Amino acid sequence: ILRMMEEMVAFYQDGSSESVFDTSARIYQMLMLLNNPIQSPRLKKNDDSLIRVVTYIRSHVGKRITLQEMADIAGLSIYYFSHLFKEMTGQSPTEFVIYSRIDRAKALLITSDLSIAEISREVGYPNSSNLITLFTRRVGCSPAQFRRENRASGAAALGLPETSGAQ
């Protein structure tokens, strides 16, 4: 798990980009490993709590998510939760929230005609400049450029018709 997380972190730190489907597949593989105590014996006691937190983050990506909320969901102190989360995922809880928001933004850029400003609000950023800055730093291109470059392939992978309203 740690090796997979290190590879994923290095991938994003290099400014590389991939389809939202590839990212989701990576995350799914890691969650499956986290859910298997034989492959991750260190998580035996806390695996369910971390999976609950990851699920909460993914399902509340458009809302403000505090470290205290995440620690409460895991039933751990903030300090221990932060330490365990980073050890097991390779990312701090805050970074994981940011990447979850970016993943959701990628999906919306590919599958919707929402404006960048609307997508920003949908993923929890009050204005588009926040999303544009974080997205560009982590993905290596602007949201508009990502949409242009990935719209056709993303829609095709989902079995959706291409839309013409891309920004």
Coordinates of C-alpha atoms in Angstrom, one line a residue:
I1 CA 0.0 0.0 0.0
L2 CA 2.7 2.4 1.0
R3 CA 4.6 1.7 -2.3
M4 CA 1.4 2.4 -4.3
M5 CA 0.8 5.6 -2.4
E6 CA 4.4 6.7 -2.9
E7 CA 4.1 6.1 -6.6
M8 CA 0.8 8.0 -6.8
V9 CA 2.3 10.9 -4.8
A10 CA 5.4 11.0 -7.0
F11 CA 3.1 10.9 -10.1
Y12 CA 1.1 13.9 -9.0
Q13 CA 4.2 15.8 -7.7
D14 CA 5.8 15.4 -11.1
G15 CA 2.8 17.3 -12.5
S16 CA 1.6 14.3 -14.5
S17 CA -2.0 13.9 -15.3
E18 CA -4.1 10.9 -16.0
S19 CA -7.8 10.2 -16.6
V20 CA -10.2 10.3 -13.7
F21 CA -10.8 6.6 -14.4
D22 CA -7.1 5.7 -13.9
T23 CA -7.0 7.7 -10.7
S24 CA -10.2 6.0 -9.4
A25 CA -8.7 2.6 -10.3
R26 CA -5.6 3.4 -8.3
I27 CA -7.6 4.5 -5.3
Y28 CA -9.9 1.5 -5.6
Q29 CA -6.9 -0.8 -5.5
M30 CA -5.6 0.8 -2.4
L31 CA -8.9 0.7 -0.6
M32 CA -9.2 -3.0 -1.4
L33 CA -5.7 -3.5 0.1
L34 CA -6.7 -1.4 3.1
N35 CA -9.8 -3.6 3.6
N36 CA -7.7 -6.8 3.5
P37 CA -6.1 -7.2 7.0
I38 CA -3.8 -10.0 5.6
Q39 CA -2.2 -7.6 3.2
S40 CA -2.2 -4.7 5.6
P41 CA -1.9 -6.1 9.1
R42 CA -1.0 -2.8 10.6
L43 CA -4.5 -1.5 9.9
K44 CA -6.4 -4.4 11.5
K45 CA -7.6 -2.2 14.3
N46 CA -8.3 1.0 12.3
D47 CA -9.0 -0.1 8.8
D48 CA -12.8 0.4 9.1
S49 CA -12.3 3.9 10.6
L50 CA -10.0 5.0 7.8
I51 CA -12.3 3.6 5.1
R52 CA -15.2 5.4 6.8
V53 CA -13.2 8.7 6.6
V54 CA -12.3 8.1 2.9
T55 CA -15.9 7.4 2.1
Y56 CA -17.0 10.5 4.0
I57 CA -14.5 12.7 2.2
R58 CA -15.6 11.3 -1.2
S59 CA -19.2 11.8 -0.5
H60 CA -18.9 15.3 1.0
V61 CA -16.2 16.6 -1.3
G62 CA -18.2 19.8 -2.0
K63 CA -18.5 20.7 1.7
R64 CA -16.1 22.1 4.2
I65 CA -14.4 19.1 5.9
T66 CA -12.3 19.8 9.0
L67 CA -9.5 17.7 10.4
Q68 CA -11.6 17.4 13.6
E69 CA -14.6 16.0 11.7
M70 CA -12.3 13.4 10.1
A71 CA -10.7 12.4 13.4
D72 CA -14.2 12.1 15.0
I73 CA -15.4 9.8 12.3
A74 CA -12.3 7.7 12.8
G75 CA -12.8 7.8 16.5
L76 CA -9.2 8.9 17.0
S77 CA -7.4 12.0 18.3
I78 CA -6.5 14.5 15.7
Y79 CA -2.8 13.8 16.2
Y80 CA -3.1 10.0 15.9
F81 CA -5.5 10.2 13.1
S82 CA -3.3 12.6 11.1
H83 CA -0.3 10.4 11.7
L84 CA -2.0 7.2 10.8
F85 CA -3.7 8.6 7.8
K86 CA -0.5 9.9 6.3
E87 CA 1.4 6.7 7.2
M88 CA -1.2 4.6 5.4
T89 CA -2.0 6.8 2.4
G90 CA 1.2 8.8 1.9
Q91 CA -0.9 12.1 2.1
S92 CA -2.0 14.2 4.9
P93 CA -5.8 14.3 5.4
T94 CA -5.9 17.8 4.0
E95 CA -4.0 16.8 0.8
F96 CA -6.3 13.9 0.4
V97 CA -9.3 16.2 0.5
I98 CA -7.7 18.5 -2.1
Y99 CA -7.0 15.6 -4.4
S100 CA -10.5 14.2 -3.9
R101 CA -11.9 17.6 -4.9
I102 CA -9.6 17.7 -8.0
D103 CA -10.7 14.1 -8.9
R104 CA -14.4 15.2 -8.7
A105 CA -13.6 18.4 -10.7
K106 CA -11.9 16.2 -13.4
A107 CA -15.0 14.0 -13.6
L108 CA -17.3 17.1 -13.9
L109 CA -15.0 18.7 -16.5
I110 CA -15.3 15.6 -18.7
T111 CA -18.9 14.7 -18.2
S112 CA -20.7 18.0 -17.7
D113 CA -21.2 21.4 -19.4
L114 CA -20.9 23.2 -16.0
S115 CA -18.7 26.3 -16.1
I116 CA -15.4 26.3 -14.2
A117 CA -17.0 28.6 -11.6
E118 CA -19.9 26.2 -11.1
I119 CA -17.6 23.2 -10.8
S120 CA -15.5 25.2 -8.3
R121 CA -18.5 25.7 -6.1
E122 CA -19.6 22.0 -6.6
V123 CA -16.3 20.7 -5.3
G124 CA -16.0 23.1 -2.3
Y125 CA -14.2 26.2 -3.6
P126 CA -16.1 29.5 -3.3
N127 CA -14.4 31.0 -6.3
S128 CA -12.8 29.5 -9.4
S129 CA -9.4 31.0 -8.8
N130 CA -8.9 28.6 -5.9
L131 CA -9.7 25.6 -8.0
I132 CA -7.7 26.8 -11.0
T133 CA -4.6 27.4 -8.9
L134 CA -4.8 24.0 -7.1
F135 CA -5.8 22.1 -10.2
T136 CA -3.0 23.6 -12.3
R137 CA -0.3 22.9 -9.7
R138 CA -1.4 19.3 -9.2
V139 CA -2.6 18.2 -12.6
G140 CA -0.2 20.3 -14.7
C141 CA -2.7 22.1 -16.8
S142 CA -5.7 24.4 -16.3
P143 CA -9.2 23.0 -15.8
A144 CA -10.2 24.4 -19.2
Q145 CA -7.2 22.8 -20.9
F146 CA -7.9 19.5 -19.1
R147 CA -11.5 19.6 -20.4
R148 CA -10.4 20.2 -24.0
E149 CA -7.9 17.4 -23.9
N150 CA -10.0 14.8 -22.1
R151 CA -13.6 15.5 -23.0
A152 CA -13.8 13.1 -26.0
S153 CA -11.9 10.2 -24.4
G154 CA -13.6 10.6 -21.1
A155 CA -17.1 10.7 -22.5
A156 CA -16.4 7.7 -24.7
A157 CA -15.1 5.7 -21.8
L158 CA -18.3 6.4 -19.9
G159 CA -20.4 5.6 -23.0
L160 CA -21.7 9.2 -23.2
P161 CA -22.1 11.4 -26.2
E162 CA -19.6 14.2 -26.5
T163 CA -21.0 17.6 -25.5
S164 CA -20.2 20.8 -27.4
G165 CA -20.3 23.2 -24.5
A166 CA -16.8 22.8 -23.3
Q167 CA -15.0 25.8 -21.9

